[in-house]
Coordinates of C-alpha atoms in Angstrom, one line a residue:
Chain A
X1 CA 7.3 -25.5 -22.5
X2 CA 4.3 -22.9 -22.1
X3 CA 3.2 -21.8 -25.7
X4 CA 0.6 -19.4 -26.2
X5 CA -0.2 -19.2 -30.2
X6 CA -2.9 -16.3 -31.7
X7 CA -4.6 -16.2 -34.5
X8 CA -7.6 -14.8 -36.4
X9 CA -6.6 -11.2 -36.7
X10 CA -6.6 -9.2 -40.0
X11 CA -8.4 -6.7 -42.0
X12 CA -12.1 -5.5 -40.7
X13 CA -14.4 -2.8 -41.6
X14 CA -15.3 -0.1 -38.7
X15 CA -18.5 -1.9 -37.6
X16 CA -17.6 -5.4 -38.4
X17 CA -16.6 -8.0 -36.2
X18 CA -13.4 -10.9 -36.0
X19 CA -13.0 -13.5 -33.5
X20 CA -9.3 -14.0 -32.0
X21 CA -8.3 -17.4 -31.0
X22 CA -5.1 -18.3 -28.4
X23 CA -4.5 -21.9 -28.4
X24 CA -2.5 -22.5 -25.3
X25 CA -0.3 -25.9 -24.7
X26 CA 3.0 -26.7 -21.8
X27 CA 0.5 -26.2 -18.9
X28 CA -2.5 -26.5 -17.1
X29 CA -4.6 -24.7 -19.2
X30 CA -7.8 -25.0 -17.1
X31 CA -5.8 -23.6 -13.8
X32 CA -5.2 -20.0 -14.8
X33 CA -7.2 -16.8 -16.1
X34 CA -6.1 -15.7 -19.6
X35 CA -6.0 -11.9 -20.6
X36 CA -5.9 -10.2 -24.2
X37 CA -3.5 -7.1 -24.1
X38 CA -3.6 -5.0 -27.3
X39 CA -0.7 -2.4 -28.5
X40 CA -1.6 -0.1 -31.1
X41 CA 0.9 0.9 -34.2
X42 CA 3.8 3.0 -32.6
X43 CA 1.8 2.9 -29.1
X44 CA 2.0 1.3 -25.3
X45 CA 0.1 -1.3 -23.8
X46 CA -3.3 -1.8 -22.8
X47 CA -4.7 -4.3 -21.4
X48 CA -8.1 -5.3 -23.3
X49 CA -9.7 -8.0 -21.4
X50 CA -9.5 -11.0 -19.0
X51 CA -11.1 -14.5 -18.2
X52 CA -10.5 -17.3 -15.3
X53 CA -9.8 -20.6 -15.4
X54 CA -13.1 -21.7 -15.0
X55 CA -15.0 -18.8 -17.0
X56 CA -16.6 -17.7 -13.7
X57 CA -15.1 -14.3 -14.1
X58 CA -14.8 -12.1 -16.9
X59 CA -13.4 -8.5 -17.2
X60 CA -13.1 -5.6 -19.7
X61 CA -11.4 -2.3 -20.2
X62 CA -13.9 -0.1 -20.5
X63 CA -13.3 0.8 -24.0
X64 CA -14.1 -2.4 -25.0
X65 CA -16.8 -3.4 -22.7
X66 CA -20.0 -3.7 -24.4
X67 CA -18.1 -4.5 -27.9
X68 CA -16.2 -7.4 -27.5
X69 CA -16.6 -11.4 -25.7
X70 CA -14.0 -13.1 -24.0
X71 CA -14.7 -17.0 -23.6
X72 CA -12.9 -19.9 -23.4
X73 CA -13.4 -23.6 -23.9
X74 CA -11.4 -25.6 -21.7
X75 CA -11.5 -28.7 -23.9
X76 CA -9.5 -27.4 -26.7
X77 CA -7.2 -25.1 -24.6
X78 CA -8.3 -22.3 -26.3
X79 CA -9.8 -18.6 -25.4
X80 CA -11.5 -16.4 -27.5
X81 CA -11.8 -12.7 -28.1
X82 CA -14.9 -12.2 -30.5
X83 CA -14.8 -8.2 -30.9
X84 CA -18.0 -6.4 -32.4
X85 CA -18.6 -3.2 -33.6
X86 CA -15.0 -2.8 -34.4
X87 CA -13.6 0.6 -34.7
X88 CA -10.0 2.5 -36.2
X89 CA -8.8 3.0 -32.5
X90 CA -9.4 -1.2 -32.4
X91 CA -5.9 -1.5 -35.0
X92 CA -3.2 -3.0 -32.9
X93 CA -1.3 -6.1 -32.1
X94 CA -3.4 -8.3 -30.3
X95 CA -1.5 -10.6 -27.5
X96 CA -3.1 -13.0 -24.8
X97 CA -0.9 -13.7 -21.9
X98 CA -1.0 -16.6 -19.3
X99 CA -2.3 -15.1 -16.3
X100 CA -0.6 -15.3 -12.1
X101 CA -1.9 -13.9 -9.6
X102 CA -0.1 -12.1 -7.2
X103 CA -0.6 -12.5 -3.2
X104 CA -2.3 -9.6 -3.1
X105 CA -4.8 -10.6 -5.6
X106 CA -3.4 -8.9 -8.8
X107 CA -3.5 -10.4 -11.8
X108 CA 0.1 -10.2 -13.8
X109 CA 1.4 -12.0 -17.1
X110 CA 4.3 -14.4 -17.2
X111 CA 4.0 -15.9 -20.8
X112 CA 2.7 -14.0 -23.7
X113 CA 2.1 -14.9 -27.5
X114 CA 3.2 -13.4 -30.1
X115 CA 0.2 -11.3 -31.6
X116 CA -1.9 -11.3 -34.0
X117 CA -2.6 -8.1 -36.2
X118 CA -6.1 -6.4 -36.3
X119 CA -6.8 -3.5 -38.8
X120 CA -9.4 -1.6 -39.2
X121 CA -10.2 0.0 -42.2
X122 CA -12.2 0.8 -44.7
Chain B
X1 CA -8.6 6.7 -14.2
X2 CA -4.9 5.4 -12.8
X3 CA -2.0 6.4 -14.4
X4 CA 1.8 5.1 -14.4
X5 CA 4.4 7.6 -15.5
X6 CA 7.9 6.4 -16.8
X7 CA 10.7 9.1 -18.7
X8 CA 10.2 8.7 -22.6
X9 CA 13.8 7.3 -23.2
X10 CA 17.1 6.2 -21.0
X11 CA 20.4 6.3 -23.0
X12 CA 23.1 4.8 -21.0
X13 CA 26.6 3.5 -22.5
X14 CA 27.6 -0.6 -22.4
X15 CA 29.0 -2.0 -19.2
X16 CA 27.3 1.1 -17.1
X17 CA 24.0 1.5 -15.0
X18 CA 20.5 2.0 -16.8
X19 CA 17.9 2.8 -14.1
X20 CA 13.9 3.3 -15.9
X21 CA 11.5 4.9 -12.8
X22 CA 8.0 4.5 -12.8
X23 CA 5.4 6.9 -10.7
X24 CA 2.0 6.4 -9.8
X25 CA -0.2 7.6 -6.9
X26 CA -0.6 4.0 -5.7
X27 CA 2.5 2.2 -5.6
X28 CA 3.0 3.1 -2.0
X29 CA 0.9 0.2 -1.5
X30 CA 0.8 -1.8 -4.4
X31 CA 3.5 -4.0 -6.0
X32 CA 5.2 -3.3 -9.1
X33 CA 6.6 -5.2 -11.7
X34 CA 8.1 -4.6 -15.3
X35 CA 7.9 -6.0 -18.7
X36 CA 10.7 -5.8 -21.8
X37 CA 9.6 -5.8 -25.3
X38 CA 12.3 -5.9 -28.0
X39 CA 11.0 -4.3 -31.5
X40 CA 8.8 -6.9 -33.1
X41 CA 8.4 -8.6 -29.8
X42 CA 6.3 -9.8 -27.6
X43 CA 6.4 -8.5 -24.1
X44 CA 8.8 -10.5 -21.4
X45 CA 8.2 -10.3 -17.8
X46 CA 11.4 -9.1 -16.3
X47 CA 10.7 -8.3 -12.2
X48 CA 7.3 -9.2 -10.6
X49 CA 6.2 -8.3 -7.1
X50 CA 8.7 -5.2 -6.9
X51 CA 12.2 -7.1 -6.9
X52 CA 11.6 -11.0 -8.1
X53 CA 13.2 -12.0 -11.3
X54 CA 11.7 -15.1 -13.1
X55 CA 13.3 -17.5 -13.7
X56 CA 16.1 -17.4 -17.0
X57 CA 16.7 -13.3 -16.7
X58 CA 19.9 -12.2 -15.9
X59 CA 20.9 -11.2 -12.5
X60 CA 21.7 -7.3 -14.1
X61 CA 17.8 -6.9 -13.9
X62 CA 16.8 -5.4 -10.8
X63 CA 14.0 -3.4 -8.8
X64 CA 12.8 -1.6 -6.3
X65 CA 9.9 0.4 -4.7
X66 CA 9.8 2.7 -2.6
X67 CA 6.7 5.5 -1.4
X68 CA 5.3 6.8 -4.7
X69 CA 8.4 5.4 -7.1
X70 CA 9.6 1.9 -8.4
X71 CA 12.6 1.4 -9.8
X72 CA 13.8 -1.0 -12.7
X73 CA 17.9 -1.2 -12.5
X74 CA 20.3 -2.5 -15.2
X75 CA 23.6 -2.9 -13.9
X76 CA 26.3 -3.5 -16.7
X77 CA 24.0 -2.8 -19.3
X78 CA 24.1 -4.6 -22.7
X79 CA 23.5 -4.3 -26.3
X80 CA 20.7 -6.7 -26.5
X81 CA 19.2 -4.6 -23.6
X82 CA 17.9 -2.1 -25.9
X83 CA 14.2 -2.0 -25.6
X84 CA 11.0 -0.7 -24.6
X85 CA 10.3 -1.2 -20.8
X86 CA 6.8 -1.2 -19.0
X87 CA 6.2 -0.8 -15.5
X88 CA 2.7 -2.5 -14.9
X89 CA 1.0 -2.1 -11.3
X90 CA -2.9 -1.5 -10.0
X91 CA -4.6 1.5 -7.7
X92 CA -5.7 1.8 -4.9
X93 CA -9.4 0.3 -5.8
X94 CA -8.9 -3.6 -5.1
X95 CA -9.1 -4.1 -8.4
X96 CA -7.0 -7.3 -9.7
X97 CA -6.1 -6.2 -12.8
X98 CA -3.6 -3.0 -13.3
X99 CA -2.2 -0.8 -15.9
X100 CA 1.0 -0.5 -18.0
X101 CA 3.0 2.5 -17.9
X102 CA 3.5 5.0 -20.7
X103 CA 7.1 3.2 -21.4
X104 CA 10.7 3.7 -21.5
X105 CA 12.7 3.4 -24.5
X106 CA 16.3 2.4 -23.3
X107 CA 19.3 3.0 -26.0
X108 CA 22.3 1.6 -25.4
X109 CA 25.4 2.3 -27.6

């Protein structure tokens, strides 16, 4: 069974930093790319940042990029999300999502976690 | 930067048909696919690549895509159907990864 399991999340200062962790188990871990999709209080989906299999590529919204580190280590079956510089638009529901990839090259999410929450206040 | 429009809310009654659209400038070209996310939830992929169900989803879920529009269809809608509902695609750019859409809200009572 694919399980994706977050954790880290919690209360931050605007400026601070956390670290997310998604410990992932039921698959190949090593095989697929890994994306963080965030969803603010009362708010849609966005999708926050990505990393493959094999940490060659890494990707960012752009109101992240510059702020936050996606990383993975393949050993413990685990990717990472160490966010910087955090800010109030930052408070959401963190998820990470197991990665497919489409034949036309688009990345889309078949198993998700369930969250962990990130506030930011001061 | 891309956008995906869906209608705010769908109210349909038990047993009848719930059908959520999604626009976006791109989707003549591009695959769609949708996401469900009961309250409290994580998000569940319901349709990928326009019309594919994954495995364990009930065969009421259905979509479609056609020029500028794709379509997520519930036939004989059901309580636990009530949920938000996310149409996710990419533009035109080549990029691999895509955007969600603003959501749909889908009551059904």
């Amino acid at each position: 069974e694919v399980q994706l399991l977050e954790s880290g999340g919690g209360l931050a200062q605007p400026g601070g930093s956390l670290r997310l962790s998604c410990a992932a188990s039921g698959f190949a871990f090593s095989a697929y790319a890994i994306t963080w999709v965030r969803q603010a209080p009362g708010k849609g989906l966005e999708w926050v940042s990505g990393i493959t299999g094999n940490s060659g590529v890494t990707d960012y919204a752009d109101s992240v990029r510059g702020r936050f580190t996606i990383s993975r280590d393949n050993s413990k079956n685990t990717v990472y999300l160490q966010m910087n510089s955090l800010r109030g638009e930052d408070t959401a529901v963190y998820f990470c999502a197991r990665v497919r990839t489409a034949t036309v090259g688009t990345w889309y999410f078949d198993y998700w976690g369930q969250g962990t929450l990130v506030t930011v206040s001061s | 930067s891309y956008e995906l429009t869906q209608p705010p809310s769908v109210s349909v009654s038990p047993g009848q048909t719930a059908r959520i659209t999604c626009s976006g400038d791109a989707l003549p070209k591009k695959y769609a696919y949708w996401y469900q996310q009961k309250s409290g939830q994580a998000p569940v992929l319901v349709i990928y690549e326009d019309s594919k169900r994954p495995s364990g989803i009930p065969e009421r879920f259905s979509g479609s895509r056609s020029g500028t529009m794709a379509t997520l269809t519930i036939s004989g809608a059901q309580v636990d159907d009530e949920a938000d509902y996310y149409c996710y695609s990419t533009d035109s750019s080549g990029n691999h990864r895509g955007v969600f859409g603003t959501g749909t809200k889908v009551t059904v009572l």
